[in-house]
mmCIF file of C-alpha atoms and ligand atoms in Angstrom:
data_model
loop_
_atom_site.group_PDB
_atom_site.id
_atom_site.type_symbol
_atom_site.label_atom_id
_atom_site.label_comp_id
_atom_site.label_asym_id
_atom_site.label_seq_id
_atom_site.Cartn_x
_atom_site.Cartn_y
_atom_site.Cartn_z
ATOM 1 C CA MET J 154 297.125 160.853 97.339
ATOM 2 C CA ASN J 155 297.427 157.436 99.535
ATOM 3 C CA ASP J 156 299.535 157.733 102.528
ATOM 4 C CA SER J 157 301.592 155.121 102.017
ATOM 5 C CA THR J 158 303.348 158.562 99.120
ATOM 6 C CA ILE J 159 306.109 160.270 100.120
ATOM 7 C CA ASN J 160 305.903 163.562 98.949
ATOM 8 C CA PRO J 161 308.455 165.723 99.186
ATOM 9 C CA LEU J 162 307.431 168.889 98.829
ATOM 10 C CA ASP J 163 306.137 169.103 101.671
ATOM 11 C CA LYS J 164 308.656 167.560 104.498
ATOM 12 C CA ARG J 165 308.547 169.701 107.562
ATOM 13 C CA LYS J 166 312.386 169.893 109.604
ATOM 14 C CA ASP J 167 312.428 171.821 112.448
ATOM 15 C CA TYR J 168 315.631 173.627 112.531
ATOM 16 C CA GLY J 169 318.320 173.020 116.150
ATOM 17 C CA SER J 170 318.681 175.755 118.457
ATOM 18 C CA ASP J 171 322.180 176.753 117.650
ATOM 19 C CA ALA J 172 321.942 180.390 118.426
ATOM 20 C CA LEU J 173 323.415 183.500 116.310
ATOM 21 C CA GLU J 174 324.267 185.333 118.434
ATOM 22 C CA GLU J 175 325.565 189.487 117.335
ATOM 23 C CA GLY J 176 328.266 188.974 119.236
ATOM 24 C CA GLU J 177 329.946 185.479 118.036
ATOM 25 C CA LEU J 178 330.082 186.596 114.741
ATOM 26 C CA LEU J 179 333.471 188.612 113.674
ATOM 27 C CA ALA J 180 333.231 191.862 112.719
ATOM 28 C CA ASP J 181 333.847 191.301 109.291
ATOM 29 C CA PRO J 182 331.206 189.633 107.583
ATOM 30 C CA LEU J 183 333.987 187.688 104.825
ATOM 31 C CA GLU J 184 335.136 186.736 107.429
ATOM 32 C CA GLN J 185 332.741 184.972 108.754
ATOM 33 C CA LEU J 186 332.011 183.719 105.432
ATOM 34 C CA ARG J 187 334.751 181.888 105.142
ATOM 35 C CA LEU J 188 334.633 180.303 107.986
ATOM 36 C CA TRP J 189 330.870 179.201 107.084
ATOM 37 C CA ILE J 190 332.562 177.884 104.309
ATOM 38 C CA GLU J 191 334.791 176.187 106.149
ATOM 39 C CA GLN J 192 332.847 174.661 108.583
ATOM 40 C CA ALA J 193 330.605 173.624 106.228
ATOM 41 C CA ASP J 194 333.565 171.290 104.422
ATOM 42 C CA ALA J 195 334.012 170.374 107.790
ATOM 43 C CA ALA J 196 330.358 169.372 108.334
ATOM 44 C CA GLY J 197 330.317 166.964 105.263
ATOM 45 C CA VAL J 198 328.654 169.620 103.126
ATOM 46 C CA TYR J 199 328.582 168.732 99.112
ATOM 47 C CA GLU J 200 330.997 171.266 97.170
ATOM 48 C CA PRO J 201 330.400 174.528 100.872
ATOM 49 C CA ASN J 202 332.239 177.194 98.032
ATOM 50 C CA ALA J 203 329.152 176.360 95.535
ATOM 51 C CA MET J 204 327.135 179.258 95.515
ATOM 52 C CA VAL J 205 324.296 180.564 92.790
ATOM 53 C CA LEU J 206 325.170 183.753 91.538
ATOM 54 C CA ALA J 207 322.229 185.897 90.268
ATOM 55 C CA THR J 208 322.684 188.513 87.262
ATOM 56 C CA ILE J 209 320.087 191.464 85.358
ATOM 57 C CA ASP J 210 320.511 190.737 81.419
ATOM 58 C CA PRO J 211 320.302 194.401 79.180
ATOM 59 C CA ASP J 212 316.552 194.209 79.557
ATOM 60 C CA GLY J 213 316.839 193.327 82.815
ATOM 61 C CA ASN J 214 315.886 189.980 83.155
ATOM 62 C CA PRO J 215 317.509 188.632 85.346
ATOM 63 C CA SER J 216 319.143 185.177 85.486
ATOM 64 C CA SER J 217 320.786 182.285 87.971
ATOM 65 C CA ARG J 218 322.942 179.303 87.999
ATOM 66 C CA THR J 219 325.110 177.791 90.303
ATOM 67 C CA VAL J 220 329.200 179.416 90.641
ATOM 68 C CA LEU J 221 332.209 178.221 92.780
ATOM 69 C CA LEU J 222 334.004 180.517 94.523
ATOM 70 C CA ARG J 223 337.578 180.301 94.053
ATOM 71 C CA GLY J 224 339.052 183.065 96.750
ATOM 72 C CA ILE J 225 338.192 185.075 99.357
ATOM 73 C CA ASP J 226 339.917 188.780 100.792
ATOM 74 C CA GLU J 227 339.226 192.836 101.191
ATOM 75 C CA HIS J 228 338.025 193.333 98.447
ATOM 76 C CA GLY J 229 335.124 190.202 97.935
ATOM 77 C CA LEU J 230 334.479 186.893 95.759
ATOM 78 C CA TYR J 231 336.150 186.082 93.306
ATOM 79 C CA PHE J 232 334.775 182.823 90.548
ATOM 80 C CA TYR J 233 335.854 182.485 86.996
ATOM 81 C CA THR J 234 333.733 182.803 83.385
ATOM 82 C CA ASP J 235 333.358 182.611 80.394
ATOM 83 C CA TYR J 236 333.019 186.712 79.427
ATOM 84 C CA GLY J 237 330.990 185.861 76.670
ATOM 85 C CA SER J 238 328.910 183.069 78.708
ATOM 86 C CA ARG J 239 324.696 184.889 79.399
ATOM 87 C CA LYS J 240 326.161 185.717 82.779
ATOM 88 C CA GLY J 241 329.241 187.377 82.082
ATOM 89 C CA LEU J 242 327.549 189.548 79.507
ATOM 90 C CA ALA J 243 325.186 190.196 81.584
ATOM 91 C CA LEU J 244 327.411 191.325 84.529
ATOM 92 C CA LEU J 245 329.781 193.737 81.634
ATOM 93 C CA ALA J 246 326.841 195.249 80.908
ATOM 94 C CA HIS J 247 324.412 195.572 84.584
ATOM 95 C CA SER J 248 327.360 194.743 87.881
ATOM 96 C CA ALA J 249 324.428 194.000 90.048
ATOM 97 C CA VAL J 250 324.044 191.344 91.531
ATOM 98 C CA SER J 251 322.855 188.718 93.739
ATOM 99 C CA VAL J 252 324.433 185.733 95.505
ATOM 100 C CA VAL J 253 323.469 182.338 97.448
ATOM 101 C CA PHE J 254 325.385 180.144 100.122
ATOM 102 C CA PRO J 255 322.754 177.630 100.496
ATOM 103 C CA TRP J 256 324.325 174.927 103.103
ATOM 104 C CA TYR J 257 320.650 173.256 103.793
ATOM 105 C CA LEU J 258 322.890 170.557 106.246
ATOM 106 C CA GLN J 259 323.822 172.843 107.910
ATOM 107 C CA HIS J 260 320.393 174.562 108.561
ATOM 108 C CA ARG J 261 322.048 178.220 107.763
ATOM 109 C CA GLN J 262 322.395 180.629 104.342
ATOM 110 C CA VAL J 263 324.849 183.596 103.506
ATOM 111 C CA LYS J 264 323.131 185.977 100.947
ATOM 112 C CA VAL J 265 324.995 188.896 99.403
ATOM 113 C CA PHE J 266 324.493 191.297 97.682
ATOM 114 C CA GLY J 267 326.663 193.864 95.148
ATOM 115 C CA HIS J 268 328.066 194.722 91.997
ATOM 116 C CA ALA J 269 330.931 191.898 90.550
ATOM 117 C CA THR J 270 334.030 193.565 87.799
ATOM 118 C CA PRO J 271 336.205 191.522 86.139
ATOM 119 C CA THR J 272 339.373 190.791 87.860
ATOM 120 C CA GLN J 273 342.453 192.182 86.909
ATOM 121 C CA VAL J 274 344.781 190.014 83.906
ATOM 122 C CA GLU J 275 347.329 188.679 85.887
ATOM 123 C CA VAL J 276 344.461 187.120 88.838
ATOM 124 C CA SER J 277 342.452 186.126 86.046
ATOM 125 C CA ASP J 278 346.099 184.148 83.833
ATOM 126 C CA ALA J 279 346.917 183.369 87.840
ATOM 127 C CA TYR J 280 343.574 180.885 88.129
ATOM 128 C CA PHE J 281 343.503 179.664 84.906
ATOM 129 C CA SER J 282 347.348 178.285 84.479
ATOM 130 C CA SER J 283 346.955 176.488 88.545
ATOM 131 C CA ARG J 284 343.825 174.812 86.220
ATOM 132 C CA PRO J 285 344.462 171.626 85.115
ATOM 133 C CA ARG J 286 345.619 171.617 81.017
ATOM 134 C CA ASP J 287 342.596 169.453 80.156
ATOM 135 C CA SER J 288 339.572 172.795 81.613
ATOM 136 C CA GLN J 289 341.917 175.224 80.637
ATOM 137 C CA ILE J 290 341.604 173.452 76.696
ATOM 138 C CA GLY J 291 337.712 172.912 77.390
ATOM 139 C CA ALA J 292 337.757 176.238 78.165
ATOM 140 C CA TRP J 293 339.476 176.997 74.780
ATOM 141 C CA ALA J 294 337.164 174.088 72.741
ATOM 142 C CA SER J 295 333.138 176.186 74.401
ATOM 143 C CA ASP J 296 332.074 179.166 74.379
ATOM 144 C CA GLN J 297 329.949 178.892 77.516
ATOM 145 C CA SER J 298 326.067 179.358 76.706
ATOM 146 C CA ARG J 299 326.808 179.261 72.699
ATOM 147 C CA PRO J 300 324.518 176.757 71.154
ATOM 148 C CA ILE J 301 326.239 173.607 68.500
ATOM 149 C CA GLU J 302 324.812 170.782 66.731
ATOM 150 C CA SER J 303 325.906 168.198 68.917
ATOM 151 C CA ARG J 304 328.255 166.959 71.786
ATOM 152 C CA GLY J 305 330.446 165.357 68.493
ATOM 153 C CA ALA J 306 330.309 169.332 67.084
ATOM 154 C CA LEU J 307 331.769 169.866 70.679
ATOM 155 C CA GLU J 308 334.519 167.047 70.697
ATOM 156 C CA ALA J 309 335.613 167.866 67.657
ATOM 157 C CA LYS J 310 336.354 171.163 69.062
ATOM 158 C CA VAL J 311 337.838 169.915 72.104
ATOM 159 C CA ARG J 312 340.408 167.803 69.593
ATOM 160 C CA GLU J 313 341.757 170.931 67.461
ATOM 161 C CA MET J 314 342.277 172.769 70.385
ATOM 162 C CA GLU J 315 344.284 169.615 71.669
ATOM 163 C CA ALA J 316 346.108 170.116 68.227
ATOM 164 C CA GLN J 317 347.065 173.437 67.836
ATOM 165 C CA PHE J 318 348.469 173.062 71.544
ATOM 166 C CA THR J 319 350.629 170.411 70.901
ATOM 167 C CA GLY J 320 354.154 170.225 72.150
ATOM 168 C CA VAL J 321 352.344 173.469 74.074
ATOM 169 C CA ASP J 322 354.254 173.211 77.505
ATOM 170 C CA THR J 323 351.947 176.319 79.171
ATOM 171 C CA VAL J 324 348.006 177.162 77.756
ATOM 172 C CA PRO J 325 347.623 180.755 77.635
ATOM 173 C CA ARG J 326 344.074 182.145 79.355
ATOM 174 C CA PRO J 327 341.692 183.166 76.306
ATOM 175 C CA GLU J 328 341.083 186.648 76.305
ATOM 176 C CA LYS J 329 337.864 185.971 76.592
ATOM 177 C CA TRP J 330 338.184 183.670 80.087
ATOM 178 C CA GLY J 331 338.402 185.541 83.415
ATOM 179 C CA GLY J 332 337.586 186.114 86.757
ATOM 180 C CA PHE J 333 335.572 188.524 88.265
ATOM 181 C CA VAL J 334 335.126 189.913 91.527
ATOM 182 C CA VAL J 335 332.078 190.952 93.905
ATOM 183 C CA GLU J 336 332.554 193.809 96.271
ATOM 184 C CA PRO J 337 329.897 192.750 98.249
ATOM 185 C CA GLU J 338 327.446 195.644 99.721
ATOM 186 C CA ARG J 339 324.662 194.258 102.144
ATOM 187 C CA MET J 340 325.521 189.975 103.603
ATOM 188 C CA GLU J 341 322.848 188.536 105.244
ATOM 189 C CA PHE J 342 323.693 185.233 107.966
ATOM 190 C CA TRP J 343 321.184 183.194 108.455
ATOM 191 C CA ALA J 344 321.201 180.439 110.437
ATOM 192 C CA GLY J 345 317.157 177.797 111.260
ATOM 193 C CA ARG J 346 315.443 178.336 115.256
ATOM 194 C CA THR J 347 313.390 176.261 116.320
ATOM 195 C CA SER J 348 309.715 176.810 115.180
ATOM 196 C CA ARG J 349 311.166 179.312 112.545
ATOM 197 C CA LEU J 350 311.491 181.860 114.543
ATOM 198 C CA HIS J 351 315.107 182.067 112.713
ATOM 199 C CA ASP J 352 318.525 184.428 113.623
ATOM 200 C CA ARG J 353 319.120 186.889 110.708
ATOM 201 C CA ILE J 354 322.330 188.585 111.021
ATOM 202 C CA SER J 355 322.223 191.692 108.170
ATOM 203 C CA PHE J 356 326.376 193.275 107.255
ATOM 204 C CA GLU J 357 325.524 196.953 105.881
ATOM 205 C CA LYS J 358 328.775 198.369 104.651
ATOM 206 C CA GLY J 359 329.024 201.960 105.609
ATOM 207 C CA ALA J 360 331.695 204.690 105.725
ATOM 208 C CA GLN J 361 333.155 203.763 108.735
ATOM 209 C CA GLY J 362 333.101 200.075 107.540
ATOM 210 C CA TRP J 363 330.451 197.716 108.666
ATOM 211 C CA SER J 364 327.629 197.215 110.940
ATOM 212 C CA ALA J 365 325.581 194.617 111.900
ATOM 213 C CA SER J 366 321.929 194.500 112.525
ATOM 214 C CA ARG J 367 319.442 191.556 113.040
ATOM 215 C CA LEU J 368 316.198 191.133 110.604
ATOM 216 C CA GLN J 369 312.589 189.680 111.920
ATOM 217 C CA PRO J 370 313.026 185.926 110.540
HETATM 218 C C1 FMN E 122 328.362 172.143 91.061
HETATM 219 C C2 FMN E 122 328.659 173.497 90.173
HETATM 220 C C3 FMN E 122 329.600 174.015 89.767
HETATM 221 C C4 FMN E 122 329.321 175.033 88.505
HETATM 222 N N1 FMN E 122 330.192 175.858 89.202
HETATM 223 C C5 FMN E 122 330.725 176.790 87.755
HETATM 224 C C6 FMN E 122 331.800 178.284 87.486
HETATM 225 O O1 FMN E 122 332.766 177.888 88.541
HETATM 226 N N2 FMN E 122 331.809 178.626 86.568
HETATM 227 C C7 FMN E 122 331.139 178.556 85.244
HETATM 228 O O2 FMN E 122 331.541 179.526 84.192
HETATM 229 N N3 FMN E 122 329.692 177.881 85.235
HETATM 230 C C8 FMN E 122 329.955 176.546 86.515
HETATM 231 N N4 FMN E 122 328.369 176.262 86.678
HETATM 232 C C9 FMN E 122 327.727 175.777 85.532
HETATM 233 C C10 FMN E 122 326.517 177.330 85.528
HETATM 234 O O3 FMN E 122 326.034 176.896 86.864
HETATM 235 C C11 FMN E 122 326.334 177.622 84.308
HETATM 236 O O4 FMN E 122 325.919 176.637 83.442
HETATM 237 C C12 FMN E 122 327.114 177.976 83.351
HETATM 238 O O5 FMN E 122 327.902 179.245 83.849
HETATM 239 C C13 FMN E 122 326.101 178.802 82.154
HETATM 240 O O6 FMN E 122 325.555 179.894 82.903
HETATM 241 P P1 FMN E 122 325.142 181.026 82.251
HETATM 242 O O7 FMN E 122 324.349 180.251 80.467
HETATM 243 O O8 FMN E 122 323.615 181.610 83.008
HETATM 244 O O9 FMN E 122 326.534 181.670 81.947
HETATM 245 C C14 FMN E 122 328.553 175.739 87.798
HETATM 246 C C15 FMN E 122 327.431 174.558 87.737
HETATM 247 C C16 FMN E 122 327.444 173.660 89.052
HETATM 248 C C17 FMN E 122 326.596 172.648 89.157
#
């Protein structure tokens, strides 16, 4: 490799010295996650609510993909998808998940471990009805993760659905589409520090609620 080549795989950055102290984190890690998403947004992170969701299929094979976090409450983390997709079928068979929010710009990451279950139909209905009509039609037209012969065939399915819902004010939610809520059992907050001595604070849910401990970097 000549000297003028920039190899992005060989870059090393020294992270900042912003300390992450146990006492500074909120007692409820879900609230702390909400705060970090707000701070990522304020810092200019693109899609600060994007999370990488890993699932295990019925054969025990892992797979991961990005989804958008659409809500947080005391039950956990909400996202929406096609129940017949690869992830949907995996989750319906095996609810264990691992989630990562990677905010490289801020040298921060949150990991969430828990179980995902389908949301109540009212929750899925409410979110579906808040989506733009084009996205609603798209949910009807696409059988997510299934093969299709061409882009043209997909566009034809969209036109078919548009025709089906012409004159219909409120597009109903397809039964195959809806939410999952990830109920966390463990959450870890990571902040990059100098000399690779990063801060890692892990929250574990027990009978008495959440307890925090520090992990080695
Ligand atoms: C930034 C971003 C956000 C995404 N958000 C979602 C989402 O909220 N729901 C979803 O089903 N797919 C979302 N996707 C697409 C998924 O990453 C994935 O391609 C799709 O859900 C099919 O995954 P599967 O075959 O593993 O089920 C998003 C992709 C990106 C890059």
